[in-house]
Short mmCIF file of C-alpha atoms in Angstrom, two decimals:
data_model
loop_
_atom_site.label_atom_id
_atom_site.label_comp_id
_atom_site.label_asym_id
_atom_site.label_seq_id
_atom_site.Cartn_x
_atom_site.Cartn_y
_atom_site.Cartn_z
CA MET A 1270 20.44 11.78 -23.42
CA HIS A 1271 18.25 13.57 -25.95
CA ALA A 1272 20.43 12.16 -28.70
CA LEU A 1273 19.33 8.68 -27.66
CA LEU A 1274 15.66 9.53 -27.83
CA ARG A 1275 13.77 10.42 -30.98
CA VAL A 1276 11.54 13.40 -30.44
CA ILE A 1277 7.90 12.59 -30.99
CA THR A 1278 5.51 15.30 -32.02
CA ARG A 1279 2.34 15.81 -30.06
CA GLN A 1280 0.37 14.56 -33.08
CA GLN A 1281 2.32 11.27 -32.97
CA GLN A 1282 2.00 10.89 -29.23
CA ARG A 1283 -1.38 9.24 -28.98
CA ARG A 1284 -2.65 8.78 -25.46
CA TRP A 1285 -3.94 5.56 -24.03
CA GLN A 1286 -7.28 4.61 -25.56
CA PRO A 1287 -9.82 3.35 -23.01
CA LEU A 1288 -10.57 -0.35 -23.10
CA PRO A 1289 -14.08 -1.60 -23.83
CA ARG A 1290 -16.17 -1.71 -20.70
CA ARG A 1291 -15.66 -4.98 -18.86
CA SER A 1292 -18.45 -6.62 -16.93
CA LEU A 1293 -18.05 -6.19 -13.17
CA SER A 1294 -19.34 -8.36 -10.39
CA ASP A 1295 -22.94 -8.11 -9.25
CA PHE A 1296 -21.80 -6.69 -5.92
CA SER A 1297 -23.99 -4.17 -4.15
CA THR A 1298 -23.73 -2.87 -0.61
CA ASP A 1299 -27.47 -3.57 -0.30
CA ALA A 1300 -27.05 -7.23 -1.24
CA ALA A 1301 -27.36 -9.99 1.33
CA PHE A 1302 -24.13 -11.60 2.50
CA ALA A 1303 -23.21 -14.62 0.39
CA ALA A 1304 -20.60 -17.35 0.49
CA GLY A 1305 -17.15 -15.92 -0.25
CA ASP A 1306 -17.93 -12.42 1.07
CA MET A 1307 -15.73 -10.60 3.57
CA VAL A 1308 -17.54 -9.01 6.52
CA ILE A 1309 -16.73 -6.40 9.14
CA ALA A 1310 -18.24 -7.35 12.52
CA ARG A 1311 -18.43 -4.55 15.10
CA GLU A 1312 -19.18 -5.29 18.73
CA CYS A 1313 -22.31 -3.40 19.84
CA ALA A 1314 -20.82 -2.02 23.02
CA ARG A 1315 -18.88 1.06 23.99
CA GLY A 1316 -15.25 0.49 23.16
CA GLY A 1317 -16.17 -2.62 21.17
CA LYS A 1318 -13.69 -4.06 18.73
CA SER A 1319 -14.05 -4.65 14.98
CA ALA A 1320 -12.89 -7.69 13.06
CA LEU A 1321 -12.67 -8.72 9.41
CA ILE A 1322 -14.34 -12.10 8.96
CA GLY A 1323 -14.32 -14.32 5.92
CA PRO A 1324 -14.48 -15.51 3.30
CA LEU A 1325 -17.87 -16.71 4.53
CA THR A 1326 -18.61 -20.43 4.36
CA LEU A 1327 -21.44 -22.59 5.64
CA THR A 1328 -19.26 -24.23 8.30
CA GLY A 1329 -16.91 -21.35 9.18
CA HIS A 1330 -16.77 -19.51 12.48
CA TYR A 1331 -14.83 -16.70 14.18
CA ALA A 1332 -14.01 -16.66 17.89
CA THR A 1333 -14.28 -13.37 19.80
CA ARG A 1334 -13.94 -12.44 23.46
CA ARG A 1335 -17.75 -12.28 23.64
CA GLY A 1336 -18.49 -15.62 21.98
CA VAL A 1337 -18.29 -17.30 18.60
CA LEU A 1338 -19.70 -15.83 15.41
CA HIS A 1339 -20.82 -18.55 13.02
CA HIS A 1340 -20.72 -17.79 9.32
CA SER A 1341 -24.06 -19.53 8.87
CA ASP A 1342 -25.67 -16.89 11.10
CA ILE A 1343 -24.35 -14.13 8.79
CA LEU A 1344 -25.14 -15.69 5.40
CA GLY A 1345 -28.33 -14.25 3.98
CA ARG A 1346 -28.33 -11.29 6.38
CA HIS A 1347 -27.92 -7.65 5.32
CA THR A 1348 -25.60 -4.82 6.27
CA ARG A 1349 -26.25 -3.34 9.73
CA ASP A 1350 -28.04 -6.48 10.89
CA ARG A 1351 -27.20 -7.55 14.46
CA ILE A 1352 -25.77 -11.02 14.92
CA PRO A 1353 -25.60 -12.66 18.38
CA ALA A 1354 -22.41 -14.51 19.26
CA ARG A 1355 -22.87 -18.04 20.59
CA THR A 1356 -21.40 -19.18 23.89
CA SER A 1357 -21.19 -22.53 25.64
CA GLN A 1358 -22.38 -20.98 28.89
CA ALA A 1359 -25.85 -20.08 30.02
CA SER A 1360 -25.10 -16.37 29.77
CA SER A 1361 -25.69 -14.76 26.41
CA GLY A 1362 -22.74 -13.64 24.31
CA GLY A 1363 -22.13 -10.30 22.73
CA THR A 1364 -24.01 -8.79 19.81
CA PHE A 1365 -22.23 -7.71 16.64
CA MET A 1366 -23.32 -5.46 13.79
CA VAL A 1367 -22.15 -6.61 10.36
CA HIS A 1368 -21.09 -4.45 7.39
CA HIS A 1369 -19.44 -4.79 4.02
CA PRO A 1370 -15.83 -3.60 4.55
CA THR A 1371 -14.63 -0.36 3.05
CA LEU A 1372 -11.52 -0.51 0.90
CA GLY A 1373 -9.44 0.95 3.73
CA GLU A 1374 -10.76 -1.56 6.27
CA TYR A 1375 -10.25 -4.47 3.89
CA THR A 1376 -6.65 -3.65 2.97
CA GLU A 1377 -5.56 -2.83 6.52
CA LEU A 1378 -7.23 -5.80 8.25
CA SER A 1379 -6.55 -8.52 5.66
CA ALA A 1380 -3.72 -11.02 6.08
CA ARG A 1381 -0.41 -9.50 4.96
CA ALA A 1382 2.47 -10.75 2.89
CA ARG A 1383 3.98 -7.24 2.88
CA THR A 1384 3.18 -4.03 4.73
CA PRO A 1385 0.25 -2.43 2.87
CA VAL A 1386 0.09 1.14 1.59
CA TYR A 1387 -2.27 2.74 4.09
CA ALA A 1388 -5.38 4.70 3.13
CA LYS A 1389 -3.82 8.08 3.93
CA ASP A 1390 -0.90 7.48 1.55
CA ALA A 1391 -3.08 5.83 -1.11
CA ALA A 1392 -5.37 8.87 -1.21
CA ALA A 1393 -2.38 11.20 -1.53
CA ILE A 1394 -0.84 9.07 -4.29
CA LEU A 1395 -4.07 9.18 -6.32
CA GLY A 1396 -4.16 12.95 -5.94
CA LEU A 1397 -0.52 13.38 -6.97
CA LEU A 1398 -1.00 11.06 -9.97
CA ASP A 1399 -4.06 13.01 -11.12
CA VAL A 1400 -5.41 9.70 -12.41
CA ALA A 1401 -8.84 9.64 -14.06
CA PRO A 1402 -11.32 6.94 -15.17
CA GLY A 1403 -10.33 5.27 -18.43
CA GLU A 1404 -6.58 5.82 -18.04
CA ARG A 1405 -3.81 3.22 -17.92
CA VAL A 1406 -1.42 3.20 -14.94
CA LEU A 1407 1.80 1.33 -14.20
CA GLU A 1408 2.55 0.12 -10.67
CA ALA A 1409 6.10 -1.10 -10.03
CA GLY A 1410 6.15 -3.06 -6.79
CA THR A 1411 2.80 -4.79 -6.28
CA GLY A 1412 3.64 -5.67 -2.69
CA ASN A 1413 0.56 -6.52 -0.66
CA GLY A 1414 -1.83 -5.39 -3.43
CA ALA A 1415 -3.49 -2.66 -1.37
CA LEU A 1416 -2.50 0.23 -3.64
CA THR A 1417 -3.38 -1.93 -6.64
CA LEU A 1418 -7.00 -1.94 -5.48
CA TYR A 1419 -7.04 1.84 -5.00
CA LEU A 1420 -5.61 2.35 -8.49
CA ALA A 1421 -8.06 -0.10 -10.05
CA ARG A 1422 -11.01 1.69 -8.48
CA ALA A 1423 -9.67 5.07 -9.67
CA VAL A 1424 -9.24 4.07 -13.35
CA GLY A 1425 -12.66 2.43 -13.43
CA SER A 1426 -14.00 -0.27 -15.70
CA HIS A 1427 -12.64 1.46 -18.84
CA GLY A 1428 -9.10 1.78 -17.45
CA LEU A 1429 -6.27 -0.61 -16.73
CA VAL A 1430 -3.61 -1.14 -14.07
CA ASP A 1431 -0.44 -3.02 -14.98
CA THR A 1432 1.27 -4.04 -11.74
CA VAL A 1433 4.77 -5.57 -11.64
CA GLU A 1434 6.30 -7.64 -8.86
CA ARG A 1435 9.55 -9.62 -8.76
CA SER A 1436 8.30 -12.17 -6.22
CA ALA A 1437 5.84 -14.71 -7.64
CA ALA A 1438 4.58 -15.51 -4.12
CA ALA A 1439 3.88 -11.84 -3.35
CA SER A 1440 2.13 -11.39 -6.70
CA GLN A 1441 -0.06 -14.42 -6.02
CA HIS A 1442 -0.98 -13.06 -2.58
CA ALA A 1443 -1.90 -9.71 -4.15
CA GLN A 1444 -4.09 -11.43 -6.74
CA HIS A 1445 -5.91 -13.23 -3.93
CA LEU A 1446 -6.39 -9.91 -2.10
CA VAL A 1447 -7.80 -8.16 -5.18
CA ALA A 1448 -10.13 -11.07 -5.96
CA GLY A 1449 -11.42 -11.16 -2.38
CA PHE A 1450 -12.72 -7.60 -2.28
CA ARG A 1451 -16.40 -7.16 -3.11
CA ARG A 1452 -16.66 -10.33 -5.21
CA ALA A 1453 -13.66 -9.40 -7.38
CA GLN A 1454 -15.33 -6.14 -8.45
CA PHE A 1455 -12.06 -4.51 -9.53
CA ALA A 1456 -10.14 -7.60 -10.67
CA PRO A 1457 -11.04 -7.21 -14.40
CA GLN A 1458 -9.05 -3.97 -14.72
CA VAL A 1459 -5.82 -5.32 -13.17
CA ARG A 1460 -3.08 -7.24 -14.99
CA PHE A 1461 -0.42 -8.85 -12.81
CA HIS A 1462 3.12 -9.30 -14.11
CA VAL A 1463 6.00 -11.17 -12.47
CA GLY A 1464 9.54 -10.12 -13.38
CA SER A 1465 11.78 -7.07 -13.60
CA VAL A 1466 10.27 -3.69 -14.40
CA ASP A 1467 12.46 -3.14 -17.47
CA ALA A 1468 11.56 -6.53 -18.98
CA VAL A 1469 7.82 -6.12 -18.37
CA VAL A 1470 7.78 -2.55 -19.69
CA GLN A 1471 9.60 -3.66 -22.84
CA GLN A 1472 7.12 -6.51 -23.29
CA LEU A 1473 4.15 -4.13 -22.94
CA ALA A 1474 5.64 -1.39 -25.13
CA GLU A 1475 6.34 -3.54 -28.22
CA PRO A 1476 2.75 -4.38 -29.20
CA HIS A 1477 1.66 -0.84 -28.30
CA ARG A 1478 4.34 0.65 -30.56
CA GLU A 1479 3.20 -1.54 -33.44
CA SER A 1480 -0.51 -0.90 -32.94
CA GLN A 1481 0.04 2.88 -32.80
CA GLY A 1482 2.28 2.93 -35.89
CA PHE A 1483 5.52 4.07 -34.26
CA PRO A 1484 8.77 3.19 -36.09
CA ARG A 1485 10.56 0.11 -34.76
CA ASP A 1486 13.72 2.13 -34.03
CA ASN A 1487 11.76 4.66 -31.98
CA LEU A 1488 12.79 4.31 -28.33
CA VAL A 1489 9.73 6.14 -26.99
CA ALA A 1490 6.22 4.68 -27.02
CA PRO A 1491 3.87 6.62 -24.70
CA LEU A 1492 1.61 4.08 -23.06
CA PHE A 1493 0.84 5.06 -19.44
CA SER A 1494 -0.94 8.10 -18.04
CA GLY A 1495 0.82 7.67 -14.71
CA ALA A 1496 3.17 5.42 -12.77
CA VAL A 1497 3.76 4.53 -9.12
CA LEU A 1498 7.17 3.22 -8.08
CA ASP A 1499 7.14 1.45 -4.71
CA LEU A 1500 10.74 0.28 -4.95
CA PRO A 1501 13.84 0.76 -2.77
CA THR A 1502 15.83 2.17 -5.74
CA PRO A 1503 13.28 3.66 -8.17
CA TRP A 1504 15.98 5.65 -9.99
CA THR A 1505 17.25 2.41 -11.56
CA VAL A 1506 13.98 1.91 -13.47
CA LEU A 1507 13.23 5.56 -14.29
CA PRO A 1508 14.79 5.36 -17.81
CA HIS A 1509 12.47 2.47 -18.70
CA VAL A 1510 9.35 4.06 -17.15
CA TYR A 1511 10.14 7.46 -18.68
CA ARG A 1512 10.01 6.06 -22.22
CA VAL A 1513 6.47 4.73 -21.86
CA LEU A 1514 5.01 7.65 -19.86
CA CYS A 1515 2.91 10.25 -21.65
CA THR A 1516 4.32 13.78 -21.70
CA ASP A 1517 3.19 16.09 -18.87
CA ARG A 1518 2.09 13.12 -16.77
CA PHE A 1519 3.33 12.04 -13.35
CA VAL A 1520 5.43 9.42 -11.61
CA VAL A 1521 4.93 9.07 -7.86
CA CYS A 1522 7.66 7.35 -5.84
CA TYR A 1523 6.96 5.85 -2.41
CA LEU A 1524 10.13 6.08 -0.30
CA PRO A 1525 10.53 5.38 3.44
CA SER A 1526 13.69 7.43 4.04
CA MET A 1527 14.91 10.92 3.17
CA SER A 1528 18.24 9.53 1.96
CA GLN A 1529 16.32 7.68 -0.77
CA VAL A 1530 14.50 10.91 -1.67
CA MET A 1531 17.80 12.79 -2.06
CA GLU A 1532 19.27 10.02 -4.21
CA LEU A 1533 16.17 10.08 -6.42
CA VAL A 1534 16.35 13.86 -6.88
CA ARG A 1535 20.02 13.58 -7.88
CA ALA A 1536 19.19 10.83 -10.38
CA CYS A 1537 16.46 12.96 -12.02
CA ALA A 1538 18.89 15.77 -12.90
CA PRO A 1539 19.95 14.40 -16.35
CA TRP A 1540 16.36 13.67 -17.34
CA PRO A 1541 13.56 16.08 -18.26
CA LEU A 1542 11.78 15.11 -15.06
CA LEU A 1543 10.64 17.93 -12.81
CA VAL A 1544 10.43 17.27 -9.07
CA GLU A 1545 7.02 18.80 -8.48
CA ASP A 1546 6.49 17.91 -4.84
CA VAL A 1547 7.79 15.93 -1.89
CA VAL A 1548 5.19 15.28 0.82
CA GLU A 1549 4.74 13.31 4.02
CA VAL A 1550 1.14 12.57 4.92
CA VAL A 1551 0.18 12.90 8.60
CA TRP A 1552 -3.12 11.38 9.70
CA ARG A 1553 -4.30 12.27 13.21
CA ARG A 1554 -7.56 10.90 14.61
CA TRP A 1555 -9.60 12.84 17.14
CA ASP A 1556 -12.14 11.72 19.71
CA VAL A 1557 -15.15 14.05 19.52
CA ARG A 1558 -18.30 12.97 21.38
CA ALA A 1559 -20.81 14.00 24.01
CA ALA A 1560 -19.41 13.74 27.53
CA VAL A 1561 -21.11 11.75 30.27
CA VAL A 1562 -21.71 14.08 33.24
CA ARG A 1563 -21.69 11.92 36.35
CA ASN A 1564 -22.77 14.54 38.90
CA PRO A 1565 -24.61 17.31 37.07
CA GLU A 1566 -25.75 20.36 38.96
CA PRO A 1567 -29.49 20.38 39.58
CA LYS A 1568 -31.58 22.37 37.11
CA SER A 1569 -28.59 23.36 35.05
CA THR A 1570 -29.80 25.24 32.01
CA ALA A 1571 -26.32 25.26 30.54
CA LEU A 1572 -26.30 21.46 30.26
CA GLU A 1573 -29.72 21.47 28.62
CA GLU A 1574 -28.71 23.99 25.99
CA ALA A 1575 -25.16 22.89 25.24
CA PRO A 1576 -24.11 19.44 26.53
CA PRO A 1577 -20.39 19.21 27.32
CA MET A 1578 -18.23 17.52 24.73
CA VAL A 1579 -15.05 15.46 24.72
CA CYS A 1580 -12.63 16.80 22.11
CA ARG A 1581 -9.09 15.41 22.09
CA PRO A 1582 -6.67 13.51 19.83
CA THR A 1583 -6.76 9.75 20.18
CA HIS A 1584 -3.81 7.66 21.34
CA THR A 1585 -3.59 5.87 17.98
CA PRO A 1586 0.03 6.03 16.74
CA THR A 1587 0.59 8.32 13.77
CA GLY A 1588 4.14 7.31 12.92
CA HIS A 1589 5.97 7.98 9.69
CA THR A 1590 5.15 5.69 6.76
CA ALA A 1591 6.82 7.18 3.69
CA PHE A 1592 7.72 10.24 1.65
CA LEU A 1593 5.86 10.68 -1.63
CA VAL A 1594 7.85 12.23 -4.49
CA GLN A 1595 5.90 13.58 -7.46
CA LEU A 1596 7.80 13.78 -10.77
CA ARG A 1597 6.45 15.34 -13.96
CA LYS A 1598 7.64 14.32 -17.43
CA CYS A 1599 8.50 17.63 -19.11
CA ALA A 1600 9.46 16.50 -22.63
CA ALA A 1601 8.90 13.65 -25.06
#
C-alpha cells in the first residue's frame, strides 16, 4: 500500500487554510419573531406538550388540543412571550410560551426524510473529531442534515463543511433543513454535493492539489481536518477519504450494528489507521422536582427545612442508536 502512496513531508503537508469570514444572518435570540422563523410553543400547564411551528406566515396557523395558534399572533412577539390559543367556543383556550428552538429541538422535531443523528450522538461525534473553528470537515452521508448543522456550527464562519449524499432528493431536503434554522445562520459554511464519495473527493482534491503546489502524480493531497462517515459500508470509501485527510486527524464512523463495526476494524488493518475508540452513547433523562405533599403533618419542621423531592428516571425510551468508531490517520 505504501508503494502506491508518495510520502509527503510535514513541510509539504499544509493544513486547511481558513476561509475569509462570511457574513451570517442577522439572527439573534433577542430578536422579535419574523416571517420565516421556526418557533417552539410550550403549553403553560403541568405536563404540557411542546411543538415546532413554522415557518411563520401571516396566514398560517397550528392546531393544538387546547386551541389554534395563529402565526399572526406570534409575529412581532419575543421569546418567552405568552400566546393565547383561539377556540371557537366560549371557553378560553390554552396559553403557550414561545421560544426560538435550540439546535437539538429543531433537528429532532423537524419533518424527516431520514432518521436524524440525535443530539447525544452529534455531541459525541464532535468530541471524537476534535473539530475546531476554522477547520474543514467532510461528511459522507448527508441524510437528514441534522449532523450537517452541528458540524457547521462547530467549524464556525471561517470553516467549511463539505457534505456528500447520493440521493438528490435527500440532499435537497437537507439544504431546506439547514436554511430553515435561525434564518440560515449556518448555511454559508456548508457545501452540498450529490454523487459518490470517491467522485466528489476527487473533484475537491484536484484544485486543492494545484493551489498547494503538489505534483500531479501525487496521490495524497491533505485537505480535511476530519471526516464523518454515516454510510452502511464506510470501509469502501476509506481509501479515498484517507488520501485527503490530514495526518494525525480523525475519521468517525456512525454504524448501527456491531457486525459493521467488526467489518470496519478488519478493513482498517492494511492501512495506517488506528482504531482509537468504539463507543455507544447512552442518554438517560431523570425527573427531579419538588414533590407535592397532599396530606402534610401539621407543624412539620422537616417539610419547612427540606421539602421532599421526586428523583427518578423518566419513562422516555433510551434505545440503541449507533456505535461510533474513531479512527486516527497515523501516517501520510
